[in-house]
C-alpha atoms as a PDB file:
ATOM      1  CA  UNK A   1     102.667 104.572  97.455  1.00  0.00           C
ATOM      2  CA  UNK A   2     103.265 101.163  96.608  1.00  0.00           C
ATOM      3  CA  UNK A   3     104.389 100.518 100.259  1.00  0.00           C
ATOM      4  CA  UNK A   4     101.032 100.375 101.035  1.00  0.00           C
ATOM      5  CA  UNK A   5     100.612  97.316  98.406  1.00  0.00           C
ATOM      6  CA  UNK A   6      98.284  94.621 100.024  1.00  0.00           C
ATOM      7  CA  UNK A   7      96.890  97.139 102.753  1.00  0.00           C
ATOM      8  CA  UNK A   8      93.141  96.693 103.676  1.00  0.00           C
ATOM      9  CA  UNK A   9      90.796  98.781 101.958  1.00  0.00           C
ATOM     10  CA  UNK A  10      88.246  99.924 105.130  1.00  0.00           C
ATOM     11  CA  UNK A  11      86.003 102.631 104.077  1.00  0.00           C
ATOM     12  CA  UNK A  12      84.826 105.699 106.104  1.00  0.00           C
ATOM     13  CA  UNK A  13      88.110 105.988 108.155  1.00  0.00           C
ATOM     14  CA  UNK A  14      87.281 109.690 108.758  1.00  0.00           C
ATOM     15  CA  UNK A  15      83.368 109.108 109.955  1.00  0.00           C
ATOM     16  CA  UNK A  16      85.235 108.152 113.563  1.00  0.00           C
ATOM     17  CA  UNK A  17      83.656 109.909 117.239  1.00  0.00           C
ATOM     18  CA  UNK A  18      81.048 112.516 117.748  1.00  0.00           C
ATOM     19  CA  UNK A  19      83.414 115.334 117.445  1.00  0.00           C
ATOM     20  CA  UNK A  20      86.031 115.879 114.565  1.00  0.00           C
ATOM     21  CA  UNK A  21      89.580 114.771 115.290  1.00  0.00           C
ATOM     22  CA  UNK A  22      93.029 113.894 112.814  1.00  0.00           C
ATOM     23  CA  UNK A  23      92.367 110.504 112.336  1.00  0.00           C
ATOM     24  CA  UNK A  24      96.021 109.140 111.396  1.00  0.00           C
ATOM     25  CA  UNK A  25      94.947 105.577 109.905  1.00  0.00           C
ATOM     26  CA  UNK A  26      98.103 102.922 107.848  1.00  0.00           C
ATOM     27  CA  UNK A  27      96.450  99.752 108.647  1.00  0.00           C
ATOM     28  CA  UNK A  28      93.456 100.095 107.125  1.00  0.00           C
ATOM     29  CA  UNK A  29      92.935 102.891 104.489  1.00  0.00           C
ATOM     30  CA  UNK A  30      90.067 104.058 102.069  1.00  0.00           C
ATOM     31  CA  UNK A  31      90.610 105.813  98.765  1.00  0.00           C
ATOM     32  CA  UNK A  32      91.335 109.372 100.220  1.00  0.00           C
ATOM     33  CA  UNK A  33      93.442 108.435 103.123  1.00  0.00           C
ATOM     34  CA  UNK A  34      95.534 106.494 100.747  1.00  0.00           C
ATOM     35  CA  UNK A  35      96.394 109.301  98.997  1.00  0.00           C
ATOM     36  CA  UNK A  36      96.538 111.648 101.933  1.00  0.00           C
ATOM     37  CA  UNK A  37      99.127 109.748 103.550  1.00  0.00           C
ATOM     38  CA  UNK A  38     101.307 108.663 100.418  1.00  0.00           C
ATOM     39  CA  UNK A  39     101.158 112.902  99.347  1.00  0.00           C
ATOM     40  CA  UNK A  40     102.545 113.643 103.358  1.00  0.00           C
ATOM     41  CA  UNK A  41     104.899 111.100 103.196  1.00  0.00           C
ATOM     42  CA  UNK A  42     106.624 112.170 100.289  1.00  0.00           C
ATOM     43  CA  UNK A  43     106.736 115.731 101.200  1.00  0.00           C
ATOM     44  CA  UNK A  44     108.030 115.099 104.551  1.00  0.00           C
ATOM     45  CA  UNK A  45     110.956 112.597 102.849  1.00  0.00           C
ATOM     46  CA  UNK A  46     111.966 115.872 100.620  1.00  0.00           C
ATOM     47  CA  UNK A  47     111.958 117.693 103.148  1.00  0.00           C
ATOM     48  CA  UNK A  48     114.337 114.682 105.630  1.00  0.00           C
ATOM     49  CA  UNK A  49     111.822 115.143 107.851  1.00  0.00           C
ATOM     50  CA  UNK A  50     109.769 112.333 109.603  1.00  0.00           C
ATOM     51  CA  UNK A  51     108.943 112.883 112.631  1.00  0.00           C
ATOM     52  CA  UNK A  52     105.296 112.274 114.149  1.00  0.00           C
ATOM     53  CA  UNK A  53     104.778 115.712 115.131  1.00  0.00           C
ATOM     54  CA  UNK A  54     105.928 116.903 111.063  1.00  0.00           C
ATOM     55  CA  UNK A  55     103.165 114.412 110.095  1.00  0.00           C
ATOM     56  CA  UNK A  56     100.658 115.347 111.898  1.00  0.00           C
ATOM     57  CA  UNK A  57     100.660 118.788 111.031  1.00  0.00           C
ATOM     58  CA  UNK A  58     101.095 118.391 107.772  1.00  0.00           C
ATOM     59  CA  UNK A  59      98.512 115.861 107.304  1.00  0.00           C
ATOM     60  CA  UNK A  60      96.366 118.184 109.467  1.00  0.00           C
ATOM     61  CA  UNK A  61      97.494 121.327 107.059  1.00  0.00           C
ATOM     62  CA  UNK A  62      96.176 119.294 103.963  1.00  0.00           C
ATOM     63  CA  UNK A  63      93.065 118.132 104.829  1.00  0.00           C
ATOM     64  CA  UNK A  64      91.426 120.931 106.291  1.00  0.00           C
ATOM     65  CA  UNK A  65      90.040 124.045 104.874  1.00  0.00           C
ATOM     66  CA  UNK A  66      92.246 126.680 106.470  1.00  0.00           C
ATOM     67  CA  UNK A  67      95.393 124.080 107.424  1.00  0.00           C
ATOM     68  CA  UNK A  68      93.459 123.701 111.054  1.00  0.00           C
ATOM     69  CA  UNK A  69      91.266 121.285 112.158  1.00  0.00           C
ATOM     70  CA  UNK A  70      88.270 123.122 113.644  1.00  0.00           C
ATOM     71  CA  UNK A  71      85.019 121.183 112.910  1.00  0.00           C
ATOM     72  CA  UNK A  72      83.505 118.810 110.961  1.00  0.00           C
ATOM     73  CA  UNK A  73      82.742 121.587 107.886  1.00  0.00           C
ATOM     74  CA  UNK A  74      86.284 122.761 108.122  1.00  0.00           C
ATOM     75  CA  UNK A  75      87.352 119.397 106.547  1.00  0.00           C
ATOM     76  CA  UNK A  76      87.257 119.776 103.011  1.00  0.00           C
ATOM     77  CA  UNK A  77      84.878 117.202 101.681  1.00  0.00           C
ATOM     78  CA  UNK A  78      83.988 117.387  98.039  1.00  0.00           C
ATOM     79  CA  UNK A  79      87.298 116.663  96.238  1.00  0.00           C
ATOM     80  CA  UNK A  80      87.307 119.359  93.602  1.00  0.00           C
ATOM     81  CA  UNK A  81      87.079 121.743  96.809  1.00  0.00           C
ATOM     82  CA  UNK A  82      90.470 119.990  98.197  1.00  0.00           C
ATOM     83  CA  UNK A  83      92.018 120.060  94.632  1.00  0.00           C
ATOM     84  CA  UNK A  84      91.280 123.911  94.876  1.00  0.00           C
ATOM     85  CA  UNK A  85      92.195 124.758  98.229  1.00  0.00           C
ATOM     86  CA  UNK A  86      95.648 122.928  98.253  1.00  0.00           C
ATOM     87  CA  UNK A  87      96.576 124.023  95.159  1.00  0.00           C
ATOM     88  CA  UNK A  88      96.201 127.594  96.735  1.00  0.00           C
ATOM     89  CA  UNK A  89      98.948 125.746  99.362  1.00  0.00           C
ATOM     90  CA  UNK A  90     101.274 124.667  96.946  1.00  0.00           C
ATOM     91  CA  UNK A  91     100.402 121.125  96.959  1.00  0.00           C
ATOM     92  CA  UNK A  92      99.203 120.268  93.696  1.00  0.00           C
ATOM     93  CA  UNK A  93      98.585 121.610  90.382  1.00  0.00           C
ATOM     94  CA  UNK A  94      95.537 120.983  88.701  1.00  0.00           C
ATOM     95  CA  UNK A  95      96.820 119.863  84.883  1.00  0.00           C
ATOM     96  CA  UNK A  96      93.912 118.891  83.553  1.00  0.00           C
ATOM     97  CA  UNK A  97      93.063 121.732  81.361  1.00  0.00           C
ATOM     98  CA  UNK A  98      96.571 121.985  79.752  1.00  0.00           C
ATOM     99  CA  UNK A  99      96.795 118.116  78.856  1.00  0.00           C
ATOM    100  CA  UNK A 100      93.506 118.554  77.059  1.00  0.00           C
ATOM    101  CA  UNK A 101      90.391 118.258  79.389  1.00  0.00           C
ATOM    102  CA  UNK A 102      87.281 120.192  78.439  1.00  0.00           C
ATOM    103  CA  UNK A 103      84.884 121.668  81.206  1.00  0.00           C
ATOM    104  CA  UNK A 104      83.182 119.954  83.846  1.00  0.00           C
ATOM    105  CA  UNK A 105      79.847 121.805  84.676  1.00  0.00           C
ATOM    106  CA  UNK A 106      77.889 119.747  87.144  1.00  0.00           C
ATOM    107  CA  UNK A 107      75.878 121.292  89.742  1.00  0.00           C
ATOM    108  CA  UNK A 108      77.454 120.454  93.457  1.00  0.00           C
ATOM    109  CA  UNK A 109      74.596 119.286  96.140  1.00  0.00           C
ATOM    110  CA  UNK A 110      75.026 115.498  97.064  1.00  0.00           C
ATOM    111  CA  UNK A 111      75.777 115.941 100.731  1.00  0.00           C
ATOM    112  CA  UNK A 112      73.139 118.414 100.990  1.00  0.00           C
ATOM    113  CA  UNK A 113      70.564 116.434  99.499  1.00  0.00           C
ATOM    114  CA  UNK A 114      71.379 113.213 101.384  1.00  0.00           C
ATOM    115  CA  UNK A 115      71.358 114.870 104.633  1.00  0.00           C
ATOM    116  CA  UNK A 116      70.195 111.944 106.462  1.00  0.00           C
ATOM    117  CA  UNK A 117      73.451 109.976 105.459  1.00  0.00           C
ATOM    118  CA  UNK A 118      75.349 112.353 107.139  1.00  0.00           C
ATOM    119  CA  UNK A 119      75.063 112.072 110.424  1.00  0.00           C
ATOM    120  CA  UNK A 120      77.190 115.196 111.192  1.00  0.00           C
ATOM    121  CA  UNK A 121      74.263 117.304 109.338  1.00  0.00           C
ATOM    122  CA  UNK A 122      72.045 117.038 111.950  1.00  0.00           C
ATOM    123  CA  UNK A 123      73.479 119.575 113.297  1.00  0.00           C
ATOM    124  CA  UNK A 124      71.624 122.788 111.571  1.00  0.00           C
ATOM    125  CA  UNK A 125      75.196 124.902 111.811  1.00  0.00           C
ATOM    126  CA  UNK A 126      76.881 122.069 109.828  1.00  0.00           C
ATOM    127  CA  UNK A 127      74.566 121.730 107.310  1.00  0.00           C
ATOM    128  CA  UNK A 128      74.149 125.911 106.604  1.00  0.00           C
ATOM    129  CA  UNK A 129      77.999 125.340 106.418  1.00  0.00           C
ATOM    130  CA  UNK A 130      77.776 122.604 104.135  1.00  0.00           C
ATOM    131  CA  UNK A 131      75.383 124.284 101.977  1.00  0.00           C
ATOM    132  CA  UNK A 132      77.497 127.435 101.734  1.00  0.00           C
ATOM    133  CA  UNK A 133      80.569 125.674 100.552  1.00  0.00           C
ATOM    134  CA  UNK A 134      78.505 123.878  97.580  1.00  0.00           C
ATOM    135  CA  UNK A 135      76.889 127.049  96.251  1.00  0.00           C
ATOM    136  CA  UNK A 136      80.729 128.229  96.121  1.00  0.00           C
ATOM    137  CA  UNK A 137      82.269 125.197  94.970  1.00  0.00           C
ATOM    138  CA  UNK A 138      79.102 125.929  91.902  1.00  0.00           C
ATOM    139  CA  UNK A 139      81.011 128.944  91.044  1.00  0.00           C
ATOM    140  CA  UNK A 140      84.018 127.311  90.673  1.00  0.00           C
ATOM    141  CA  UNK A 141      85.143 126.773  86.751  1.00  0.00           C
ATOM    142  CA  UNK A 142      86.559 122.998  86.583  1.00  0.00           C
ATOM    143  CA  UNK A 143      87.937 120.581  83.889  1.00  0.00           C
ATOM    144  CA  UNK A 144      88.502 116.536  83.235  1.00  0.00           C
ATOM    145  CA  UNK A 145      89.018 114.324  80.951  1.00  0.00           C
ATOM    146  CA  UNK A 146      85.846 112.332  79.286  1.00  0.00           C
ATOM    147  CA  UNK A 147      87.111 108.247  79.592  1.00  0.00           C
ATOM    148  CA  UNK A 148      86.492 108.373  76.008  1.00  0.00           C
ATOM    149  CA  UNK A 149      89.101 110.589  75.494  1.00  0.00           C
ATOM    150  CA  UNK A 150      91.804 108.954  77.909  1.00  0.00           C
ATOM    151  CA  UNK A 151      93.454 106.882  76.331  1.00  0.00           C
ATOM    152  CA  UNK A 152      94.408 109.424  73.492  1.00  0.00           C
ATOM    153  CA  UNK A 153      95.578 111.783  75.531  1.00  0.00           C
ATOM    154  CA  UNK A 154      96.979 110.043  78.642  1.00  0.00           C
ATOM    155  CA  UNK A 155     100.549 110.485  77.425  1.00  0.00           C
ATOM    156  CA  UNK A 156     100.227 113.634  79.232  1.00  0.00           C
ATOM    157  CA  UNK A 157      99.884 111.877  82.702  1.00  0.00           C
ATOM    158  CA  UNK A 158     103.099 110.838  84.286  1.00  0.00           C
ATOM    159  CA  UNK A 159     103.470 108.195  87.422  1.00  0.00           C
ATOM    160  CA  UNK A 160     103.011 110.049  90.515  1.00  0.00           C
ATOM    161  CA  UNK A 161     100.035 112.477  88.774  1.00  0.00           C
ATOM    162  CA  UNK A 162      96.997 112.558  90.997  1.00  0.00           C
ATOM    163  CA  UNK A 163      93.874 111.282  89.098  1.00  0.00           C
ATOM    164  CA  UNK A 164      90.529 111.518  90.296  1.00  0.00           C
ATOM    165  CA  UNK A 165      87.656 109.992  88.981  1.00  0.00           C
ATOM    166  CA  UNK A 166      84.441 112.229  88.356  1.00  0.00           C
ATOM    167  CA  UNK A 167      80.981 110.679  88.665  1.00  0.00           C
ATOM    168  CA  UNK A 168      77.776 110.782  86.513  1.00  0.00           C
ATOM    169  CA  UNK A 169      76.031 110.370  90.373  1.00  0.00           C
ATOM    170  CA  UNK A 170      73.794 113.508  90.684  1.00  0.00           C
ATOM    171  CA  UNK A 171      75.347 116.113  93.114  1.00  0.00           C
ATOM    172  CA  UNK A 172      78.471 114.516  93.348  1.00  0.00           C
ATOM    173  CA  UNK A 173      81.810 115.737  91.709  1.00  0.00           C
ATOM    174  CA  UNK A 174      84.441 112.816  92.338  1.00  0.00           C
ATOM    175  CA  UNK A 175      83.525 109.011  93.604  1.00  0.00           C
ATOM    176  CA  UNK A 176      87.062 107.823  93.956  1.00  0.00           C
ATOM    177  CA  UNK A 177      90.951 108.878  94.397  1.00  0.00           C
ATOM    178  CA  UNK A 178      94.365 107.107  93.416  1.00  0.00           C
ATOM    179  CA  UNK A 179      97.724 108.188  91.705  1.00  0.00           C
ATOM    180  CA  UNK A 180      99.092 107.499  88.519  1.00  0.00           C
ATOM    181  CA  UNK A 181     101.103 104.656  87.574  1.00  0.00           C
ATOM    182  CA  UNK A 182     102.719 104.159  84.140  1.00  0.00           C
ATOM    183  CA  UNK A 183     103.293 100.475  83.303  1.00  0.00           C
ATOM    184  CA  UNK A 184     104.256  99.088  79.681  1.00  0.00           C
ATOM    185  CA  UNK A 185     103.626 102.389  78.321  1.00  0.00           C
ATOM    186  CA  UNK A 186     100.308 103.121  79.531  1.00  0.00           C
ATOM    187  CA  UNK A 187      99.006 104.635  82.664  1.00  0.00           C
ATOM    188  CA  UNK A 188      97.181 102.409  85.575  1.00  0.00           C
ATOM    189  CA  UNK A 189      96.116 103.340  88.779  1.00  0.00           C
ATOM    190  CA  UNK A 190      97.878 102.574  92.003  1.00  0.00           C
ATOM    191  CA  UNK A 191      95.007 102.959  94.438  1.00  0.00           C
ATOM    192  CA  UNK A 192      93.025 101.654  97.609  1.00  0.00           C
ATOM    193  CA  UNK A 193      90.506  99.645  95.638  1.00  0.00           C
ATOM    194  CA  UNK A 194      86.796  99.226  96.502  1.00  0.00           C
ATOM    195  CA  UNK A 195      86.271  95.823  94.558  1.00  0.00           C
ATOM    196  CA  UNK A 196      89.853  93.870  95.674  1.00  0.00           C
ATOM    197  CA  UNK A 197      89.119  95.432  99.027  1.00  0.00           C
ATOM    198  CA  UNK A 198      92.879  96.537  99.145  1.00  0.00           C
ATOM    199  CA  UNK A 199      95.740  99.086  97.666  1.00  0.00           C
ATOM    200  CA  UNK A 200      96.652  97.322  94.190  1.00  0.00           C
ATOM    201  CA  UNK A 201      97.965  98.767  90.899  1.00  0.00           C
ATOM    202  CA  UNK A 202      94.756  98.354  88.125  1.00  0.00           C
ATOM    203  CA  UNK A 203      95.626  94.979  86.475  1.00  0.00           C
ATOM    204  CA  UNK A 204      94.374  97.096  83.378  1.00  0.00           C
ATOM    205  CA  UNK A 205      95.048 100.233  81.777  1.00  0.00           C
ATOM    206  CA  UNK A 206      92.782 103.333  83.477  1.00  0.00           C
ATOM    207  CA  UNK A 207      91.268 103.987  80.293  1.00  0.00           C
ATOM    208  CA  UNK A 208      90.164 100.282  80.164  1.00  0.00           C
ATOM    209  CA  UNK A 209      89.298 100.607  84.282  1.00  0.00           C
ATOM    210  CA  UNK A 210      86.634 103.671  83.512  1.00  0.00           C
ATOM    211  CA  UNK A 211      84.421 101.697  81.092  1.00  0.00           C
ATOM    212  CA  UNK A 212      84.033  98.863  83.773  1.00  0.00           C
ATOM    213  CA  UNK A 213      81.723 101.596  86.079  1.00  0.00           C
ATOM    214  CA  UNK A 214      78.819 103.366  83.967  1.00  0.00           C
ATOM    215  CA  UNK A 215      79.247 106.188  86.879  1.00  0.00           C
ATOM    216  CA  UNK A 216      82.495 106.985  86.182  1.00  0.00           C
ATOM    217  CA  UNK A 217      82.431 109.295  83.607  1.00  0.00           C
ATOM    218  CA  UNK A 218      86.565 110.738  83.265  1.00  0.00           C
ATOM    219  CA  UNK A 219      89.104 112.254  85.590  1.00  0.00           C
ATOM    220  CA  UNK A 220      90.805 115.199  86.847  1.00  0.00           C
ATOM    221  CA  UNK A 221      94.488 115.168  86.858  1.00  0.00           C
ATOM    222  CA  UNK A 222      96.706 117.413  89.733  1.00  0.00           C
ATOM    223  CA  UNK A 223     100.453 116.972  89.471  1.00  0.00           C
ATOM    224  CA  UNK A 224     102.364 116.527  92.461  1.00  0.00           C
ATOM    225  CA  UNK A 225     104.387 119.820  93.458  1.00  0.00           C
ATOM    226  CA  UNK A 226     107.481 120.325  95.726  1.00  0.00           C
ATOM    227  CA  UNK A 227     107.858 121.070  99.224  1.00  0.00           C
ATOM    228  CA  UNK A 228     109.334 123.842 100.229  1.00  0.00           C
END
């Protein structure tokens, strides 16, 4: 991750072309293809494996649905959904629960309800699809971590933990992605940042980061697993 130190933050590298396609971006990256790409990376190193072909289809394997790209609603969109599906892979763990997080019950609808900012969802089959994966995603039990409660209980978060950062935006589950980073005892965030515009490490402790944003309400924590 901190390879990517000083990289160009360039949002909506995925919203490329009228169809779908793997978009493979390390020039400029946004919060999620950050993360996407440090997570392949390190899989593919375990495994002495890295090759162009390995990362494409693992890259490809995490970020849809089913492992295969298909169509735009086959990409999984609303983070907890990705948290879900690829810890059904073997990707992550979600450890939020067990490090003390309480539950997060927040009704799932933002792309839904902003259909017009989706260009994709013009397309009635996309949003029916769209639509179908929130009301499951609403069935879906989740936890995080209030940031009032962070700092006493980050000592549970190690460097390399996943942390995403839930939102008090209506509809919307998680407004931004990085990885933890423990520096002089306390945990930062090593992430593609919207305000510096690049990847950085939080000049300030996460807990400290949080209260800066009145829509960023806590975060869900997914350790890291093995490749096999």
């Amino acid at each position: 991750g901190k390879s990517f130190l000083g990289t160009p933050y360039v949002g909506g590298t995925l919203e490329v072309g009228e169809q779908e396609q793997l978009v493979i971006e390390l020039q400029g990256l946004d919060c999620t293809t950050f993360m996407e790409n440090v997570l392949v990376f390190s899989r593919l190193a375990k495994k002495e494996n890295l090759d162009f072909t390995s990362f494409q289809k693992e890259l490809e394997y995490l970020r849809y649905r089913d492992g295969q790209m298909e169509s735009y609603s086959s990409r999984l969109h609303y983070f907890t959904e990705w948290i879900s599906i690829n810890e059904k892979k073997g990707f992550v763990k979600d450890i939020t629960a067990e490090i003390g997080g309480e539950p997060y019950n927040k009704q799932i609808n933002f792309m839904s309800t902003h259909r017009s900012s989706y260009k994709q969802l013009a397309s009635d089959e996309y949003y029916k699809d769209i639509q179908e994966i929130e009301g499951k995603l609403n069935q879906d039990k989740r936890y995080y971590i209030p940031k009032a409660k962070l700092a006493s209980l980050e000592s549970g978060i190690q460097s390399g933990d996943l942390v995403t950062i839930t939102t008090t935006i209506k509809g919307l589950d998680v407004s931004h992605v990085g990885m933890a980073y423990r520096k002089n005892g306390r945990v930062h965030m090593l992430h593609a940042s919207t305000r510096s515009k690049m990847v950085e490490i939080t000049s300030v402790p996460l807990a400290d980061y949080l209260q800066k944003s009145k829509s960023q309400s806590g975060i869900i924590v997914c350790r890291l697993q093995e490749a096999s």
